[in-house]
Coordinates of C-alpha atoms and ligand atoms in Angstrom, one line a residue:
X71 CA -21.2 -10.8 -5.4
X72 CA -19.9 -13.9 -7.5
X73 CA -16.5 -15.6 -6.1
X74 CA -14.0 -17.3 -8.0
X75 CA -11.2 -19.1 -7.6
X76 CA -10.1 -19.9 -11.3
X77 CA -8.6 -18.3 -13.6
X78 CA -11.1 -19.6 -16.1
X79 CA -13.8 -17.9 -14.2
X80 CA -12.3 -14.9 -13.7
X81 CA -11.1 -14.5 -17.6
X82 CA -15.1 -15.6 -18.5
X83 CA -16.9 -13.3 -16.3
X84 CA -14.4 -10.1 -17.4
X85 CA -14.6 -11.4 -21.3
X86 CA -18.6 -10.9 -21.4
X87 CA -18.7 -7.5 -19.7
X88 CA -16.0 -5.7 -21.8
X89 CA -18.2 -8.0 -24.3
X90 CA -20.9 -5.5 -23.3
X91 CA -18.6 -2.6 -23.7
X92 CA -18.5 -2.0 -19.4
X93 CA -15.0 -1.0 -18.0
X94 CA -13.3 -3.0 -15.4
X95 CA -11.8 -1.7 -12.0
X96 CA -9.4 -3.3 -10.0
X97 CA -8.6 -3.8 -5.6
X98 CA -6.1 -6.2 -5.3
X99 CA -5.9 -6.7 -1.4
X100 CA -4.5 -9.6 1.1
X101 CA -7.9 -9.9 2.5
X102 CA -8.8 -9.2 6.6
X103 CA -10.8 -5.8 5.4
X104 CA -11.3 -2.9 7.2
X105 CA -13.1 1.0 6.1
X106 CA -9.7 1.6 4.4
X107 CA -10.4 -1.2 1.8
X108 CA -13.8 -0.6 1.8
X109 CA -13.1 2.9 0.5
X110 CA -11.1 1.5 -2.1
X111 CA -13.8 -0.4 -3.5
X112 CA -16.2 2.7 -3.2
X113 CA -13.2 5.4 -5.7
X114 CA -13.1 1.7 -8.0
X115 CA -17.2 2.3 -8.3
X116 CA -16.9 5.8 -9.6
X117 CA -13.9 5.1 -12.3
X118 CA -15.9 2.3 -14.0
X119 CA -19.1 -0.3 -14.3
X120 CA -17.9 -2.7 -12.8
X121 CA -15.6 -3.9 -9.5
X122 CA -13.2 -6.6 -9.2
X123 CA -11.4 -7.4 -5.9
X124 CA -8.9 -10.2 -5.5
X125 CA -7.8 -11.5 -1.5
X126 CA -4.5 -13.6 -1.9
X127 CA -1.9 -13.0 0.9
X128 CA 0.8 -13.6 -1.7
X129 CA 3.9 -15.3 0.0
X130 CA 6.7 -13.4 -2.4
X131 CA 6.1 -10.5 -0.5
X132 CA 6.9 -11.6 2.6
X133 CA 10.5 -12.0 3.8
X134 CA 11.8 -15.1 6.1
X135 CA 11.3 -14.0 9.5
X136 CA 7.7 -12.5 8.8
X137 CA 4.9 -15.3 9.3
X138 CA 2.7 -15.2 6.9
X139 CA 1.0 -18.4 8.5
X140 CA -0.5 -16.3 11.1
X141 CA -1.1 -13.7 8.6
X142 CA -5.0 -12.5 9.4
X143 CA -7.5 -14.7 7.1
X144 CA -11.3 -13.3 7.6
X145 CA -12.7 -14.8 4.4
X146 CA -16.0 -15.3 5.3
X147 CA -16.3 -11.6 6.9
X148 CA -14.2 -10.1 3.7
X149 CA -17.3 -11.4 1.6
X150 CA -19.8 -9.8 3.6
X151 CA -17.9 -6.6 3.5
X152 CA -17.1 -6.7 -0.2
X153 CA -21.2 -7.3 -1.3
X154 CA -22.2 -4.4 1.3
X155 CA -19.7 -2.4 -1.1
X156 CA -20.9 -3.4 -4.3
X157 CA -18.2 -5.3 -5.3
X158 CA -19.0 -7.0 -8.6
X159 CA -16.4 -10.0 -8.7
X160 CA -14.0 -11.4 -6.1
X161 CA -11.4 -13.3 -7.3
X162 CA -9.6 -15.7 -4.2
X163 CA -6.5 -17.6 -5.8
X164 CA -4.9 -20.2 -4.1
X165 CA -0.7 -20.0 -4.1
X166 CA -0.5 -22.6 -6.1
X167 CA -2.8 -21.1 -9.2
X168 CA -0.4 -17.8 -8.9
X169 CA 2.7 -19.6 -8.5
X170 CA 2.5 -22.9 -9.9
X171 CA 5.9 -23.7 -10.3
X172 CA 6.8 -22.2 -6.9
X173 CA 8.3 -19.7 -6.0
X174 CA 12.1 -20.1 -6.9
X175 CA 11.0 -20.9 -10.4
X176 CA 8.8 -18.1 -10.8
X177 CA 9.9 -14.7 -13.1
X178 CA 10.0 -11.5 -11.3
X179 CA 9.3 -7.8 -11.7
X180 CA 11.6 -5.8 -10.4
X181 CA 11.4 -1.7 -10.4
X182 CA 14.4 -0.1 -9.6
X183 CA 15.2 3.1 -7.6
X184 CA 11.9 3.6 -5.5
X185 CA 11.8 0.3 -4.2
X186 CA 14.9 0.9 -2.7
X187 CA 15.3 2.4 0.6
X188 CA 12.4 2.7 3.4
X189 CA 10.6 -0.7 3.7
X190 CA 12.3 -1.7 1.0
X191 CA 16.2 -1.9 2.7
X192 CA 13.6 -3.0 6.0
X193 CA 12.3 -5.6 4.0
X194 CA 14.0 -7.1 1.9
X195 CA 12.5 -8.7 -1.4
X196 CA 9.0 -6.9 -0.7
X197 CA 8.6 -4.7 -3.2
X198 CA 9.7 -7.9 -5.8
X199 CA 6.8 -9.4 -4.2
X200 CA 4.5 -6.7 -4.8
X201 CA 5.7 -5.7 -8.0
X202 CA 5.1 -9.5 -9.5
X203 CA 1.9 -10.4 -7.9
X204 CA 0.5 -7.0 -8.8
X205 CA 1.7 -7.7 -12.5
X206 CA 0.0 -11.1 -12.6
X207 CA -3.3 -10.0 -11.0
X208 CA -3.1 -7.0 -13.6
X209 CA -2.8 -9.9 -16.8
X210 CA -5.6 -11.8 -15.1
X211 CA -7.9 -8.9 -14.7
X212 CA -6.9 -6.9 -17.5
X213 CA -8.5 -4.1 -15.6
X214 CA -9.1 -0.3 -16.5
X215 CA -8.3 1.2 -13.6
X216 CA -7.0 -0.2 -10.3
X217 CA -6.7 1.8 -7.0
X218 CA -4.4 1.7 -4.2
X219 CA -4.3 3.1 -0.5
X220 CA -1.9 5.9 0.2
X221 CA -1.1 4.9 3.5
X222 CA 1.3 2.2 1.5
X223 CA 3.1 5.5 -0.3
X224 CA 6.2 3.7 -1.5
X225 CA 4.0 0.6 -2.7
X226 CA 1.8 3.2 -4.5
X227 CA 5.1 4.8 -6.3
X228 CA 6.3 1.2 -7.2
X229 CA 3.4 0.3 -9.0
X230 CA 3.0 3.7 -10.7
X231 CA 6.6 3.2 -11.9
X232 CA 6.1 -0.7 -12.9
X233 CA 3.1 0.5 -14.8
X234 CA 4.8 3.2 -16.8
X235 CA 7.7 1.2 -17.5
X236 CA 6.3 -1.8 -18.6
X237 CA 3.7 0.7 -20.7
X238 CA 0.4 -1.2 -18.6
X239 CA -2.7 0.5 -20.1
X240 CA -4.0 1.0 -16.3
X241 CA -4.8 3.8 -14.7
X242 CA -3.6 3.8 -11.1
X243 CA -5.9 5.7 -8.6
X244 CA -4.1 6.3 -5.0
X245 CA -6.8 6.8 -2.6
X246 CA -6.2 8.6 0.7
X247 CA -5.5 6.8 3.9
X248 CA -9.0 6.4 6.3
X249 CA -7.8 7.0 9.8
X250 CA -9.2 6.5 13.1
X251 CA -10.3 9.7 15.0
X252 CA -7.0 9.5 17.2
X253 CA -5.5 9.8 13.3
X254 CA -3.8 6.2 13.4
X255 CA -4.1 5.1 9.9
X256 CA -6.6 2.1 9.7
X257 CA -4.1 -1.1 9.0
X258 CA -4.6 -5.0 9.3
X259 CA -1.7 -4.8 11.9
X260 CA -3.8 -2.5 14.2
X261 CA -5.1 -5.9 15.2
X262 CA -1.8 -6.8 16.7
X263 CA -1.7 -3.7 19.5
X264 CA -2.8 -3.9 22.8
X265 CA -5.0 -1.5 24.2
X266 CA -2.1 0.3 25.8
X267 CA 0.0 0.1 22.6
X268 CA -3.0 1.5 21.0
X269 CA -3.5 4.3 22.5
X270 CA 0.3 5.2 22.2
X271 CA 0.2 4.5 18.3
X272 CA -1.6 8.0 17.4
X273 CA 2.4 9.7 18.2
X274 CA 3.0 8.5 14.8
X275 CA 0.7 10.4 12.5
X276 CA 1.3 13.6 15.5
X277 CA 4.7 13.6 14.4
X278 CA 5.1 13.7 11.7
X279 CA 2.1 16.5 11.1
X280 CA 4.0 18.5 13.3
X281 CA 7.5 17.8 11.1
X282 CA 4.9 18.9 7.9
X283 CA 3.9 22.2 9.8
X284 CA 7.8 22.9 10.6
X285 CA 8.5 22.3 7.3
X286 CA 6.1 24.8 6.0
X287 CA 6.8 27.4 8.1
X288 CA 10.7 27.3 7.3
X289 CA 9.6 27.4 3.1
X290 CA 6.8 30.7 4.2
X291 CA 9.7 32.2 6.0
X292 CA 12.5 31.3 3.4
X293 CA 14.6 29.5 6.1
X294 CA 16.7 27.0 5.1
X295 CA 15.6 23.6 6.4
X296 CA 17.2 20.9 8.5
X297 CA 15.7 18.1 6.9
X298 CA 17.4 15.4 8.7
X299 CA 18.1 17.7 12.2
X300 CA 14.1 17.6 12.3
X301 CA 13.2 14.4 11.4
X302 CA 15.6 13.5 14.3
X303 CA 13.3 15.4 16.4
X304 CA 10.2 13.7 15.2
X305 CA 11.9 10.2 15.6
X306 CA 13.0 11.2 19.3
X307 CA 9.2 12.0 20.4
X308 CA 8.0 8.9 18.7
X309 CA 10.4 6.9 20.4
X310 CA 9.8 8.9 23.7
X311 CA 6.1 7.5 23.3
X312 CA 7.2 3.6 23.1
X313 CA 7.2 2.8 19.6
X314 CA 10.5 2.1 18.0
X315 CA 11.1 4.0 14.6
X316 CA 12.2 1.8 11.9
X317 CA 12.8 5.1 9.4
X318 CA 11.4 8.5 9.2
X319 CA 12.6 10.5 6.4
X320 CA 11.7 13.5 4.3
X321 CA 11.7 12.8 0.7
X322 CA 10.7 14.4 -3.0
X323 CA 7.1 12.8 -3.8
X324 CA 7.8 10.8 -6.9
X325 CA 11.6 9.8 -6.9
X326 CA 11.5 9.6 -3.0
X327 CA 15.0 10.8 -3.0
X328 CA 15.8 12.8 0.0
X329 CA 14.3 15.8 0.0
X330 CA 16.6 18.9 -1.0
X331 CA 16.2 22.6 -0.5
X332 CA 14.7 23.3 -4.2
X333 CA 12.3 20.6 -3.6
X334 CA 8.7 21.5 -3.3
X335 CA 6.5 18.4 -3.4
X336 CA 7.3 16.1 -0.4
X337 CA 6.5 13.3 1.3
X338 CA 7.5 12.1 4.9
X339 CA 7.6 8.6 5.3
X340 CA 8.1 6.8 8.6
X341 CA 7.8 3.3 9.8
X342 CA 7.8 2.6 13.7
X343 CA 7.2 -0.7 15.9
X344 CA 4.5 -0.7 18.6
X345 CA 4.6 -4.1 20.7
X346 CA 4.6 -6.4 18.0
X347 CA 3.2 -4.2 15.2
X348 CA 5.2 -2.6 12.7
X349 CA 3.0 0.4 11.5
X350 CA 3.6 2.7 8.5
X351 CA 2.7 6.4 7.5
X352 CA 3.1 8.9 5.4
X353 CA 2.2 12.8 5.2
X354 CA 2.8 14.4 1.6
X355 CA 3.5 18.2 1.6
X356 CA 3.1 20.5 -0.8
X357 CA 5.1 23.4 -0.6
X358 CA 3.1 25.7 -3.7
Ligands
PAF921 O1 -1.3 -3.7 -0.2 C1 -1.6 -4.9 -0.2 O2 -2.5 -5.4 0.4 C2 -0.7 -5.8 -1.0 O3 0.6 -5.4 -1.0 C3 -1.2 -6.0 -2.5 C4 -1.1 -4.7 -3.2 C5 -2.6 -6.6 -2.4 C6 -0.3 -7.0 -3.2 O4 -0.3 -8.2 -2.6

């Protein structure tokens, strides 16, 4: 696997394969990989010839109070990882080639509606952050097809809205979320939890799998449903088990607009904080 740094290297190498008539993929990531990225890469190999990844723990995304200087950086181990996978090109900007008149000077995509709410009211500015660095790795790349983990729902919705709005000719893939046996979603932030926290982390994903299962037994047996009464419920157990939920909400799958009665595609998202982790999950449900 080639690294780059540059622009002009990255524009080169991408210029003499779609020379060659090869289609491009795309995994933009902040780097510190785990099995869910690695999956990532793996989808990108089936939707075209050839693989780009990008690490760049881009600083618009994260608000005041969240330290991005002790963000996790595992370069050296990311590289290993990434050539096991196949990956074909990994491009590793510095801030200062993304943003090189800073930050307050820099133009911003913004996508209204679904960036609002959930981690978006939690953190504030986020989904800006996403939005635009995803935009500018998308120009640089120029890719085909780019994929994205489900276990980041909202960020998957964003993009799929910033892309059909600004008419992108990319294809976004979501991929599903790679979970450890317990069924904690696999997450840089994992590496923050103790060993006790750990093992209390799994009530997340429980919950809301059991709120899924209520749900689709109240649509099977034509109740009407108490949305909000039983994400409540969900929230209580979660908190019961020592996390602290940030959200939990039931929502329609696209607009993520609370969920009403003559909704049938759903998704629950939550957020919780477990010692000093703040983990996020989703479980969609399809109702037909
Ligand atoms: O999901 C992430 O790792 C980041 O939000 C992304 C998409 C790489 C943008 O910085």
């Amino acid at each position: 696997m080639k690294t780059v740094s540059l622009i002009s290297e990255l524009r080169a190498q991408v210029k003499a394969w779609r020379e060659q008539g090869l289609t491009v993929a795309f995994v933009p990531t902040m780097g510190n990989l785990h099995a869910g990225h690695i999956s990532l890469v793996d989808v990108a190999h089936k939707h075209a010839d050839k693989v780009v990844a990008s690490i760049f723990v881009n600083p618009m995304q994260f608000g005041i109070h969240e330290d991005i200087d002790n963000y996790p950086r595992t370069m050296a181990d990311d590289q290993q990882k990434l050539t096991a996978a196949g990956t074909d090109l990994l491009f590793t900007p510095t801030p200062e080639i993304i943003y090189p008149k800073g930050l307050n000077k820099q133009s911003f995509v913004e996508v209204p509606n679904v960036s609002e709410g959930y981690c978006g009211e939690s953190r504030p500015g986020h989904f800006r952050g996403v939005a635009t660095v995803v935009c500018k790795l998308f120009n640089l790349v120029q890719p085909d097809v780019a994929c994205f983990g489900l276990k980041d729902y909202q960020q998957v919705q964003v993009i799929q809205t910033m892309v059909e709005d600004l008419s992108m000719p990319i294809t976004i893939v979501p991929v599903a979320t790679i979970r450890e046996k317990s069924g904690l979603a696999l997450s840089s932030r994992n590496g923050y939890l103790t060993a006790e926290e750990k093992a209390s982390a799994p009530v997340l994903q429980q919950s809301l799998q059991w709120l899924a299962e209520q749900v689709k037994s109240g649509f099977e047996q034509n109740d009407s449903i108490d949305f909000i009464g039983l994400a409540k419920q969900a929230a209580y157990t979660i908190n019961k088990a020592g996390l602290h939920t940030d959200y939990l909400h039931i929502c329609q799958a696209q607009t993520l607009q609370p969920a009403s009665e003559d909704d049938t595609q759903l998704v629950i998202l939550a957020a919780a904080h477990c010692g000093n982790a703040r983990l996020i999950d989703n479980v969609q449900v399809n109702l037909i």
